[in-house]
Amino acid sequence: MDERTWERVRDVVASIPQGKVLGYGDVARHAGIRSARLVGRILAEDGADLPWHRVLRSDGTVAEQLRHHQLERLRAEGVLADGGRVDMARHRWSPTP
């Protein structure tokens, strides 16, 4: 993977505003790549300084090992989860091209 791809993913995640979320696939699409898994890898390896908590699975759930911390951070921004699931239709960010 090239550095430009890495930076495009980081730029998309950095631009998600407080109180909004994107799915891994959304981030991939906006970064111009095909792999949602690659987004997850980039965030796992180099996402500590980003609002990583604003990136969720497409169904609005979070990874079990991150659940408490991620949902707590989202709640602080006004993004509430019902049964551990964020309403993506309500909270998904729609960046302008």
PDB file of C-alpha atoms in Angstrom:
ATOM      1  CA  MET A   1       0.000   0.000   0.000  1.00  0.00           C
ATOM      2  CA  ASP A   2       1.316   3.422  -0.822  1.00  0.00           C
ATOM      3  CA  GLU A   3       1.618   6.381   1.516  1.00  0.00           C
ATOM      4  CA  ARG A   4      -0.969   8.429  -0.392  1.00  0.00           C
ATOM      5  CA  THR A   5      -3.649   5.806   0.224  1.00  0.00           C
ATOM      6  CA  TRP A   6      -2.739   5.733   3.911  1.00  0.00           C
ATOM      7  CA  GLU A   7      -3.009   9.529   4.121  1.00  0.00           C
ATOM      8  CA  ARG A   8      -6.317   9.676   2.223  1.00  0.00           C
ATOM      9  CA  VAL A   9      -7.867   7.293   4.742  1.00  0.00           C
ATOM     10  CA  ARG A  10      -6.451   9.314   7.630  1.00  0.00           C
ATOM     11  CA  ASP A  11      -7.761  12.549   6.061  1.00  0.00           C
ATOM     12  CA  VAL A  12     -11.291  11.167   5.706  1.00  0.00           C
ATOM     13  CA  VAL A  13     -11.367   9.953   9.306  1.00  0.00           C
ATOM     14  CA  ALA A  14      -9.910  13.245  10.570  1.00  0.00           C
ATOM     15  CA  SER A  15     -12.651  15.166   8.774  1.00  0.00           C
ATOM     16  CA  ILE A  16     -15.603  13.345  10.398  1.00  0.00           C
ATOM     17  CA  PRO A  17     -17.226  16.013  12.573  1.00  0.00           C
ATOM     18  CA  GLN A  18     -18.107  15.550  16.199  1.00  0.00           C
ATOM     19  CA  GLY A  19     -21.500  13.892  16.596  1.00  0.00           C
ATOM     20  CA  LYS A  20     -21.304  12.121  13.223  1.00  0.00           C
ATOM     21  CA  VAL A  21     -20.096   8.680  12.153  1.00  0.00           C
ATOM     22  CA  LEU A  22     -19.101   6.723   9.056  1.00  0.00           C
ATOM     23  CA  GLY A  23     -18.864   3.019   8.367  1.00  0.00           C
ATOM     24  CA  TYR A  24     -15.544   1.474   7.397  1.00  0.00           C
ATOM     25  CA  GLY A  25     -16.876   1.059   3.859  1.00  0.00           C
ATOM     26  CA  ASP A  26     -17.936   4.721   3.762  1.00  0.00           C
ATOM     27  CA  VAL A  27     -14.409   5.770   4.697  1.00  0.00           C
ATOM     28  CA  ALA A  28     -12.969   3.489   2.024  1.00  0.00           C
ATOM     29  CA  ARG A  29     -15.287   4.916  -0.623  1.00  0.00           C
ATOM     30  CA  HIS A  30     -14.496   8.533   0.286  1.00  0.00           C
ATOM     31  CA  ALA A  31     -10.777   7.720   0.310  1.00  0.00           C
ATOM     32  CA  GLY A  32     -11.044   6.143  -3.139  1.00  0.00           C
ATOM     33  CA  ILE A  33     -10.160   2.598  -2.126  1.00  0.00           C
ATOM     34  CA  ARG A  34     -12.132  -0.650  -2.266  1.00  0.00           C
ATOM     35  CA  SER A  35     -11.303  -2.273   1.048  1.00  0.00           C
ATOM     36  CA  ALA A  36     -13.128  -1.515   4.287  1.00  0.00           C
ATOM     37  CA  ARG A  37     -10.733  -3.972   5.951  1.00  0.00           C
ATOM     38  CA  LEU A  38      -7.813  -1.792   4.889  1.00  0.00           C
ATOM     39  CA  VAL A  39      -9.457   1.140   6.669  1.00  0.00           C
ATOM     40  CA  GLY A  40      -9.623  -0.954   9.830  1.00  0.00           C
ATOM     41  CA  ARG A  41      -5.987  -1.931   9.473  1.00  0.00           C
ATOM     42  CA  ILE A  42      -4.868   1.653   9.003  1.00  0.00           C
ATOM     43  CA  LEU A  43      -6.843   2.795  12.044  1.00  0.00           C
ATOM     44  CA  ALA A  44      -5.474  -0.073  14.145  1.00  0.00           C
ATOM     45  CA  GLU A  45      -1.891   0.699  13.179  1.00  0.00           C
ATOM     46  CA  ASP A  46      -1.968   4.482  12.909  1.00  0.00           C
ATOM     47  CA  GLY A  47      -5.237   5.882  14.212  1.00  0.00           C
ATOM     48  CA  ALA A  48      -4.597   6.809  17.845  1.00  0.00           C
ATOM     49  CA  ASP A  49      -4.431  10.515  16.983  1.00  0.00           C
ATOM     50  CA  LEU A  50      -7.644  10.385  14.932  1.00  0.00           C
ATOM     51  CA  PRO A  51     -11.330  10.323  15.930  1.00  0.00           C
ATOM     52  CA  TRP A  52     -11.310   6.541  15.282  1.00  0.00           C
ATOM     53  CA  HIS A  53     -14.364   6.130  17.505  1.00  0.00           C
ATOM     54  CA  ARG A  54     -16.476   7.751  14.770  1.00  0.00           C
ATOM     55  CA  VAL A  55     -15.883   4.799  12.419  1.00  0.00           C
ATOM     56  CA  LEU A  56     -18.276   1.879  12.895  1.00  0.00           C
ATOM     57  CA  ARG A  57     -19.380  -1.286  11.177  1.00  0.00           C
ATOM     58  CA  SER A  58     -21.988  -0.676   8.484  1.00  0.00           C
ATOM     59  CA  ASP A  59     -24.743  -1.903  10.810  1.00  0.00           C
ATOM     60  CA  GLY A  60     -23.813   0.663  13.480  1.00  0.00           C
ATOM     61  CA  THR A  61     -22.095  -1.755  15.840  1.00  0.00           C
ATOM     62  CA  VAL A  62     -18.572  -1.627  17.202  1.00  0.00           C
ATOM     63  CA  ALA A  63     -15.926  -4.264  17.754  1.00  0.00           C
ATOM     64  CA  GLU A  64     -16.482  -6.042  21.060  1.00  0.00           C
ATOM     65  CA  GLN A  65     -13.006  -5.220  22.393  1.00  0.00           C
ATOM     66  CA  LEU A  66     -13.657  -1.493  21.804  1.00  0.00           C
ATOM     67  CA  ARG A  67     -17.324  -1.438  22.760  1.00  0.00           C
ATOM     68  CA  HIS A  68     -17.283   0.327  26.116  1.00  0.00           C
ATOM     69  CA  HIS A  69     -14.660   2.942  25.245  1.00  0.00           C
ATOM     70  CA  GLN A  70     -16.000   3.671  21.774  1.00  0.00           C
ATOM     71  CA  LEU A  71     -19.633   3.978  22.840  1.00  0.00           C
ATOM     72  CA  GLU A  72     -18.607   6.172  25.773  1.00  0.00           C
ATOM     73  CA  ARG A  73     -16.747   8.566  23.457  1.00  0.00           C
ATOM     74  CA  LEU A  74     -19.650   8.656  21.009  1.00  0.00           C
ATOM     75  CA  ARG A  75     -22.140   9.285  23.836  1.00  0.00           C
ATOM     76  CA  ALA A  76     -20.052  12.282  24.944  1.00  0.00           C
ATOM     77  CA  GLU A  77     -20.560  13.702  21.431  1.00  0.00           C
ATOM     78  CA  GLY A  78     -24.314  13.148  21.462  1.00  0.00           C
ATOM     79  CA  VAL A  79     -24.326   9.936  19.433  1.00  0.00           C
ATOM     80  CA  LEU A  80     -26.484   7.501  21.364  1.00  0.00           C
ATOM     81  CA  ALA A  81     -26.569   3.771  20.794  1.00  0.00           C
ATOM     82  CA  ASP A  82     -29.641   1.629  21.306  1.00  0.00           C
ATOM     83  CA  GLY A  83     -28.578  -1.820  22.455  1.00  0.00           C
ATOM     84  CA  GLY A  84     -24.998  -1.113  21.412  1.00  0.00           C
ATOM     85  CA  ARG A  85     -26.007  -0.071  17.887  1.00  0.00           C
ATOM     86  CA  VAL A  86     -25.794   3.463  16.513  1.00  0.00           C
ATOM     87  CA  ASP A  87     -28.567   4.562  14.158  1.00  0.00           C
ATOM     88  CA  MET A  88     -26.457   5.036  11.024  1.00  0.00           C
ATOM     89  CA  ALA A  89     -29.296   6.692   9.107  1.00  0.00           C
ATOM     90  CA  ARG A  90     -29.502   9.379  11.764  1.00  0.00           C
ATOM     91  CA  HIS A  91     -25.816   9.898  12.543  1.00  0.00           C
ATOM     92  CA  ARG A  92     -24.006   9.102   9.271  1.00  0.00           C
ATOM     93  CA  TRP A  93     -21.985  12.028   7.990  1.00  0.00           C
ATOM     94  CA  SER A  94     -22.459  13.021   4.373  1.00  0.00           C
ATOM     95  CA  PRO A  95     -19.334  14.904   3.297  1.00  0.00           C
ATOM     96  CA  THR A  96     -19.687  17.202   0.343  1.00  0.00           C
ATOM     97  CA  PRO A  97     -17.518  16.259  -2.638  1.00  0.00           C
TER      98      PRO A  97
END
